CSV table of C-alpha atoms in Angstrom, one decimal:
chain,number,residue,atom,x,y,z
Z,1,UNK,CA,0.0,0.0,0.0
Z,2,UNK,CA,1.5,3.6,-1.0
Z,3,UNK,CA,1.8,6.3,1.4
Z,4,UNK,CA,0.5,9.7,1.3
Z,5,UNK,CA,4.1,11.1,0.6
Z,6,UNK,CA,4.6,8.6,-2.7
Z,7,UNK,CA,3.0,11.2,-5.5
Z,8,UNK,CA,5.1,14.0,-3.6
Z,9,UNK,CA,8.3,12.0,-3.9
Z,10,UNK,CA,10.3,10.9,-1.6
Z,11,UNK,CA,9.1,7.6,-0.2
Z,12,UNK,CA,8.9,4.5,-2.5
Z,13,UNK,CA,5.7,2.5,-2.0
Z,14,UNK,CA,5.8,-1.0,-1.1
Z,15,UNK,CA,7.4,-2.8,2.3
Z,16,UNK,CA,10.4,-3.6,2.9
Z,17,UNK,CA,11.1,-7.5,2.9
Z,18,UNK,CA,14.3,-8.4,4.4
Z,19,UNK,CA,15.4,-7.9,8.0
Z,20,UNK,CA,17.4,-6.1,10.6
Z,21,UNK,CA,20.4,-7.6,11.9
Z,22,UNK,CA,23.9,-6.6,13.8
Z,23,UNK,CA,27.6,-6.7,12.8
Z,24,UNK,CA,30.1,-5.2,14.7
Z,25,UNK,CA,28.2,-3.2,16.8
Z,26,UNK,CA,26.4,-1.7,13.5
Z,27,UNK,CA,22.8,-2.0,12.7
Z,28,UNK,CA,21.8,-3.2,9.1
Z,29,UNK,CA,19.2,-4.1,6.8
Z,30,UNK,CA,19.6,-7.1,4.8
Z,31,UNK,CA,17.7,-9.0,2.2
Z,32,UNK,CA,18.9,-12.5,1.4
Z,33,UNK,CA,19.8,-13.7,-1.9
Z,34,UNK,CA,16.1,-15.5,-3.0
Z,35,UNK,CA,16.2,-19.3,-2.1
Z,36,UNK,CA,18.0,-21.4,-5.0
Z,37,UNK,CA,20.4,-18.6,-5.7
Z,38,UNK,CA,23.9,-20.0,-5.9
Z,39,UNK,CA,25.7,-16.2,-6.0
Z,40,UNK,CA,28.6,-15.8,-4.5
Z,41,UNK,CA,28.5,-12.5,-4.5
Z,42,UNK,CA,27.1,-9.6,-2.4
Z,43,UNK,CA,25.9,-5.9,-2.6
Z,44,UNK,CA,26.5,-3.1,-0.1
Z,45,UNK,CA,24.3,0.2,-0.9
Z,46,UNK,CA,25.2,3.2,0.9
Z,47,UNK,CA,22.4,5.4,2.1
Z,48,UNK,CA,21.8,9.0,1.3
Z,49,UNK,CA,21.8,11.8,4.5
Z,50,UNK,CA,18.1,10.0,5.6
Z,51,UNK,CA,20.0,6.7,6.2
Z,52,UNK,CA,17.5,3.9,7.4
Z,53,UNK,CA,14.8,5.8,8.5
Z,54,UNK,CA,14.2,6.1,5.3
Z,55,UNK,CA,12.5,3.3,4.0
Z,56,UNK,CA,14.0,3.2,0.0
Z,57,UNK,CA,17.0,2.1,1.0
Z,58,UNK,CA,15.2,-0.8,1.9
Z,59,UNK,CA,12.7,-1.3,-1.4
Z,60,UNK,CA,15.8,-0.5,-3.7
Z,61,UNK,CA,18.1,-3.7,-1.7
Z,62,UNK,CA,15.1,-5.4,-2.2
Z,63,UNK,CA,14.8,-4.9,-5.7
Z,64,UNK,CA,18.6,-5.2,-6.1
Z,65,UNK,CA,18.9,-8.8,-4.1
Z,66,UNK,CA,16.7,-10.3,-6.5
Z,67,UNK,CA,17.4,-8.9,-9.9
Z,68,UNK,CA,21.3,-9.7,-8.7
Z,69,UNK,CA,20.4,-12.7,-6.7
Z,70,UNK,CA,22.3,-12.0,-4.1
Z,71,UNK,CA,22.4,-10.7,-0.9
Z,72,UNK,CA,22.3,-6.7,-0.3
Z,73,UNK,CA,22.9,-5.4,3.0
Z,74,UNK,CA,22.1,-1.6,4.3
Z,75,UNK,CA,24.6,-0.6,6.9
Z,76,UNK,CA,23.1,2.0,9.6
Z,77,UNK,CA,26.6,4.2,9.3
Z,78,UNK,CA,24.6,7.2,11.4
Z,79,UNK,CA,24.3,4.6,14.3
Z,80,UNK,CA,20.7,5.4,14.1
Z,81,UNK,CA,20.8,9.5,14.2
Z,82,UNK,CA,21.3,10.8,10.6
Z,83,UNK,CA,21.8,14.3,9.8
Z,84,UNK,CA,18.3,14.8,8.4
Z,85,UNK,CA,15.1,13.7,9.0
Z,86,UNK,CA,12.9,12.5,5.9
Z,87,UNK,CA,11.1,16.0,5.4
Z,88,UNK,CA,13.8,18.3,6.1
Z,89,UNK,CA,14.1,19.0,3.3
Z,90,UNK,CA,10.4,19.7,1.6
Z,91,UNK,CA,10.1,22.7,-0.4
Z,92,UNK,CA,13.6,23.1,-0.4
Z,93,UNK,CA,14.6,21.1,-3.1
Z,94,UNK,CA,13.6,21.7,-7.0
Z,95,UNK,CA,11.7,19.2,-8.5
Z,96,UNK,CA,12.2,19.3,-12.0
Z,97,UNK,CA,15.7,21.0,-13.4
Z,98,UNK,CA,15.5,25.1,-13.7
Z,99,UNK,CA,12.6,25.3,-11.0
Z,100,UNK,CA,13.1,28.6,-9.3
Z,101,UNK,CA,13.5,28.1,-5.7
Z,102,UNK,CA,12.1,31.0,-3.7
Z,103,UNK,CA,14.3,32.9,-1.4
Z,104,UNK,CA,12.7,31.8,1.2
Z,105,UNK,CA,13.9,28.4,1.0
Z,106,UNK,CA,17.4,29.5,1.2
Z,107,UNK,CA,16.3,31.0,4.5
Z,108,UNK,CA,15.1,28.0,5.3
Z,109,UNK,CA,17.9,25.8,4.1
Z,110,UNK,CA,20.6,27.9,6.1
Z,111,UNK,CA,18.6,27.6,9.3
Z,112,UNK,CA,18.0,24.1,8.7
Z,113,UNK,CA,21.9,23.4,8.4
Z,114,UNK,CA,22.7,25.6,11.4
Z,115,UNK,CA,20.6,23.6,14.1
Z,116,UNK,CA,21.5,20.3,12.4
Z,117,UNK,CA,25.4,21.6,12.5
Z,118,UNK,CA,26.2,19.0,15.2
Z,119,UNK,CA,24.7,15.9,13.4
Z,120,UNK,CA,27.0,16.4,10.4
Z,121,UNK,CA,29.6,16.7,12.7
Z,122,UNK,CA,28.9,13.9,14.3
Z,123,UNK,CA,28.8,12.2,11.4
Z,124,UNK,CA,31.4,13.5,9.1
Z,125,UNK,CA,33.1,10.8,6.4
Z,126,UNK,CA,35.9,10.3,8.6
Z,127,UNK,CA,33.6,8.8,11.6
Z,128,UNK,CA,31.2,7.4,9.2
Z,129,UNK,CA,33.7,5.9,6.6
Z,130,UNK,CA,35.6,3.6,9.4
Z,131,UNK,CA,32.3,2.2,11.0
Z,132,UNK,CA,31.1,1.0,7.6
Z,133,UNK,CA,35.3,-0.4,6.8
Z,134,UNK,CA,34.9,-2.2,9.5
Z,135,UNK,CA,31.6,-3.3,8.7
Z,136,UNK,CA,32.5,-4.1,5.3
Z,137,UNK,CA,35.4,-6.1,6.4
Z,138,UNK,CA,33.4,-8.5,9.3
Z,139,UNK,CA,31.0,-9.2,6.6
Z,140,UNK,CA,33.3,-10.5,3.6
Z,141,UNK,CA,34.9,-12.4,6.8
Z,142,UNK,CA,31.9,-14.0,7.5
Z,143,UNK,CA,30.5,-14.9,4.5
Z,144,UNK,CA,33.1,-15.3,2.0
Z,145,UNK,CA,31.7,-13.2,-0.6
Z,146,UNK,CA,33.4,-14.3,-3.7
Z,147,UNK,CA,32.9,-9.9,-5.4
Z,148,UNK,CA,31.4,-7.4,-3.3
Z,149,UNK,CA,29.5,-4.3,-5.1
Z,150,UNK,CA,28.5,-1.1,-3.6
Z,151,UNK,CA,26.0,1.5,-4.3
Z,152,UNK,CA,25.5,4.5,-3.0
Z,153,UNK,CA,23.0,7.3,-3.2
Z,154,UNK,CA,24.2,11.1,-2.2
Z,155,UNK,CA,26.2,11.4,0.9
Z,156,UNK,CA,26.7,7.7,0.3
Z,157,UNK,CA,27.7,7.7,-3.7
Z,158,UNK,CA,30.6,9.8,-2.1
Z,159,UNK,CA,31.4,7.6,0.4
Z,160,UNK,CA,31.3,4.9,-2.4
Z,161,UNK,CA,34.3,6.9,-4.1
Z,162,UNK,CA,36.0,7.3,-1.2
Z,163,UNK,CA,35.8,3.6,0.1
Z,164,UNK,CA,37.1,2.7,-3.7
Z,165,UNK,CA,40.5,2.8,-2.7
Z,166,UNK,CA,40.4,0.7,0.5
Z,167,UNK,CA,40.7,-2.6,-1.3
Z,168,UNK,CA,37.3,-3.4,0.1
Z,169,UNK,CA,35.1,-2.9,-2.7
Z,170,UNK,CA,35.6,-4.6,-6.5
Z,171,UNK,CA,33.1,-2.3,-8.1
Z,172,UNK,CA,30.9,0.7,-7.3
Z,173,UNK,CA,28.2,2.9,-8.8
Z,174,UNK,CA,27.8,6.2,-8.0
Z,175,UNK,CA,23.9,8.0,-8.2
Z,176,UNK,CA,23.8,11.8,-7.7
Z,177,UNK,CA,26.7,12.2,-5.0
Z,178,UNK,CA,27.8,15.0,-3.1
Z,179,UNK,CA,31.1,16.3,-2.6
Z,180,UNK,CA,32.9,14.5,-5.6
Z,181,UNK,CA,36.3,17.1,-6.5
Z,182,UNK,CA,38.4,16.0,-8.8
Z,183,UNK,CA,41.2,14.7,-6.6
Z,184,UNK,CA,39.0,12.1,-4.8
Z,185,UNK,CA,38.1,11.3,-8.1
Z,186,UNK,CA,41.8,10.4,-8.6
Z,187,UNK,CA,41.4,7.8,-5.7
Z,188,UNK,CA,39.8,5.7,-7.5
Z,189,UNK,CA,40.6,1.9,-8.3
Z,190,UNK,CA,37.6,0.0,-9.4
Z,191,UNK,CA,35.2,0.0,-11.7
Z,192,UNK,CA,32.7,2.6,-11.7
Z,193,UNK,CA,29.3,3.7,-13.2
Z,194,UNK,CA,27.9,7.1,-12.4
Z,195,UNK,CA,24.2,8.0,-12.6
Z,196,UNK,CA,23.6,11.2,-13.0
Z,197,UNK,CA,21.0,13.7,-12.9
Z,198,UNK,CA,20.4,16.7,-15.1
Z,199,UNK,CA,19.8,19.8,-12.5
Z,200,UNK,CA,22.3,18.8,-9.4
Z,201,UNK,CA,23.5,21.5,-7.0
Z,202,UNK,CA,25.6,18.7,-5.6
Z,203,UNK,CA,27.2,17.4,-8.3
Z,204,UNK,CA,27.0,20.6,-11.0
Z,205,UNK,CA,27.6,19.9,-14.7
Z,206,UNK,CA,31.0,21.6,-14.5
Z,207,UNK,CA,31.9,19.1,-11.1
Z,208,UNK,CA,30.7,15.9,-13.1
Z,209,UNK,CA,32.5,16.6,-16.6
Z,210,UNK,CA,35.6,16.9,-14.2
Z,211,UNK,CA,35.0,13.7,-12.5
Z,212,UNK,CA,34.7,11.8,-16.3
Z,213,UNK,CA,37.8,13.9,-17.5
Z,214,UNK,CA,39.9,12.8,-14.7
Z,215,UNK,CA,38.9,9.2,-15.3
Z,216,UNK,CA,38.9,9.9,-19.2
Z,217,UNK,CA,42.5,11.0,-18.8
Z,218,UNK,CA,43.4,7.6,-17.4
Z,219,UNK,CA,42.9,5.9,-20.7
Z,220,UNK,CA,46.0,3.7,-21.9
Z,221,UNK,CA,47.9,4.4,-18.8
Z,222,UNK,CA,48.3,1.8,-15.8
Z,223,UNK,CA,45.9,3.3,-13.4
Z,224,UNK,CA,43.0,3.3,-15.7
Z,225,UNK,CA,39.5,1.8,-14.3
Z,226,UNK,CA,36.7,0.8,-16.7
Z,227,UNK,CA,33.6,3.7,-16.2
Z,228,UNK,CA,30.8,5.1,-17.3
Z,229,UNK,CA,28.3,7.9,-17.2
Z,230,UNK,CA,25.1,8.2,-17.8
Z,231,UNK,CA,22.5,11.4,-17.7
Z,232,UNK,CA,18.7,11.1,-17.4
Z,233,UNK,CA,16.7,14.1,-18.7
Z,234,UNK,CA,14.2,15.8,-16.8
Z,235,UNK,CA,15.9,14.6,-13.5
Z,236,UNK,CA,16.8,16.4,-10.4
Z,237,UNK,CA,19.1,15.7,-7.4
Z,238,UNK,CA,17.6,12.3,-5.5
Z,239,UNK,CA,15.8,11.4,-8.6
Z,240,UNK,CA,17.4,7.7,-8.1
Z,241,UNK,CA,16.6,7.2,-4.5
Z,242,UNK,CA,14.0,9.8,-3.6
Z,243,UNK,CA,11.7,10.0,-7.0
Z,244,UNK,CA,8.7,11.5,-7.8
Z,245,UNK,CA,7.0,8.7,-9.5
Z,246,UNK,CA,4.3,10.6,-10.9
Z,247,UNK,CA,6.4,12.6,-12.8
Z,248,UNK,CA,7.3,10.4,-16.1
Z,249,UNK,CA,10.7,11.9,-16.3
Z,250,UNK,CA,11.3,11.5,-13.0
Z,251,UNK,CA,10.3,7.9,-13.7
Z,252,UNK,CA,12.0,7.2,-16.1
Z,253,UNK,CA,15.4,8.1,-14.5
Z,254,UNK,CA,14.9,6.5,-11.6
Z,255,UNK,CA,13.7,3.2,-13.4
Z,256,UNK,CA,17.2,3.7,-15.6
Z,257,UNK,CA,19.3,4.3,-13.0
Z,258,UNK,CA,17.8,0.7,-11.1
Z,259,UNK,CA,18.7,-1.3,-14.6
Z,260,UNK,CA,21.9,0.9,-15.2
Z,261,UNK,CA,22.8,-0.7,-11.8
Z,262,UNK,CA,22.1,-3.7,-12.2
Z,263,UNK,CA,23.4,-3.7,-15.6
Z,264,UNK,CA,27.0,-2.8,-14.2
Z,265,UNK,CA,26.9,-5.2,-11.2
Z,266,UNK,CA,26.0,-7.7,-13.8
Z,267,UNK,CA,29.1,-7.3,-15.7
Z,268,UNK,CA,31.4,-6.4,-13.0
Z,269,UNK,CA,30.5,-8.7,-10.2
Z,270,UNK,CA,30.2,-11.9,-12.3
């Protein structure tokens, strides 16, 4: 049954169908590869700023464990307080790319940021980044993944480009992240594919066509990864995690950026 929120956005309808369980002290969400599976392999996807009070997170591991067969697992890296809470940020974001946003907002964005100063703190990428390495690393212990995969969505398609160096992950995909410069973009060494959205004051045109120059520019030399990049029309920041479904643009990218996923862990993870 759909929610009242699902033709504003944000929340995906449907339950989640997996479970909660504990490694290391961390909380996660994990959905089981379906029964007859015989992957060997294993997803991680990486939240965006809502982290698992947010129920997508749970709906797209869902979806992901059994179009991969495999298991997906959701760690809590906000130890159950994340920055934001799931309508922080209504009316402040732009729905379709080139909607004005009134000044207001702004207002409203900077005073929003201001009393929420010491949850980002608390959970800035260094804090954050070694709970889910650790994480990461009991898991693949445990279950003797043969390839892990990780997605990530926002705050956590950044962390996804910053984990891509640790020798944790063997591929990743990337969906509207945030801070992305050019020289973390250098860090990387895996595979990656990049889903990305039209209008993004997060990752701006001029930001994202640095990130596939500096991996462009790798070409032929011994540090090159495969990649990819992929735009959807119509699309704004969120539109792969948080999507206005009634929208068909808005559809449409989030439906591409599920099979550009799955497409990519496909080839990458077999």
């Amino acid at each position: 049954m759909s929610c009242p929120q699902c033709s504003q956005g944000f929340i995906l309808p449907g339950e989640p169908e997996g479970e909660i369980t504990n490694v290391t002290s961390i909380n996660a969400y994990l959905h089981r590869a379906p029964e007859g599976s015989t992957s060997t392999r294993a997803v991680f996807l990486f939240t965006d700023i809502f982290g698992l009070q947010l129920k997508n997170s749970k709906i797209l591991a869902d979806t992901f464990s059994k179009r991969l067969g495999c298991d997906v697992w959701v760690p809590d890296f906000f130890a159950g307080s994340p920055p934001l809470g799931i309508y922080d940020l209504e009316g402040i974001m732009p729905r379709k790319p080139g909607q004005t946003i009134p000044f207001f907002s702004y207002l409203k964005f900077a005073w929003l940021f201001l009393r929420r100063a010491f949850g980002f703190y608390r959970n800035r990428p260094a804090v954050v980044d070694a709970r889910v390495k650790s994480f990461i690393t009991k898991v693949k212990e445990d279950k003797k993944y043969s390839k892990v995969g990780a997605v990530g969505y926002c705050f956590g398609g950044s962390m996804c480009v910053r984990l891509s160096s640790k020798h944790l992950l063997d591929s990743i995909v990337i969906a509207h992240p945030g801070a992305c410069p050019p020289e973390l973009v250098q860090t990387i060494q895996i595979p990656s594919s990049w889903a990305c959205a039209e209008d993004d004051m997060s990752f701006k045109p001029q930001v994202r066509q640095a990130a596939e120059a500096v991996l462009a520019g790798r070409k032929g030399k011994p540090n090159f990864t495969e990649y990819e990049f992929k735009d959807y029309k119509g699309t704004v920041h969120g539109f792969a995690s948080r999507p206005h479904l009634e929208d068909a643009e808005a559809k449409a990218g989030f439906d591409g950026a599920l099979d550009q996923t799955v497409a990519w862990f496909e080839k990458t993870l077999s």
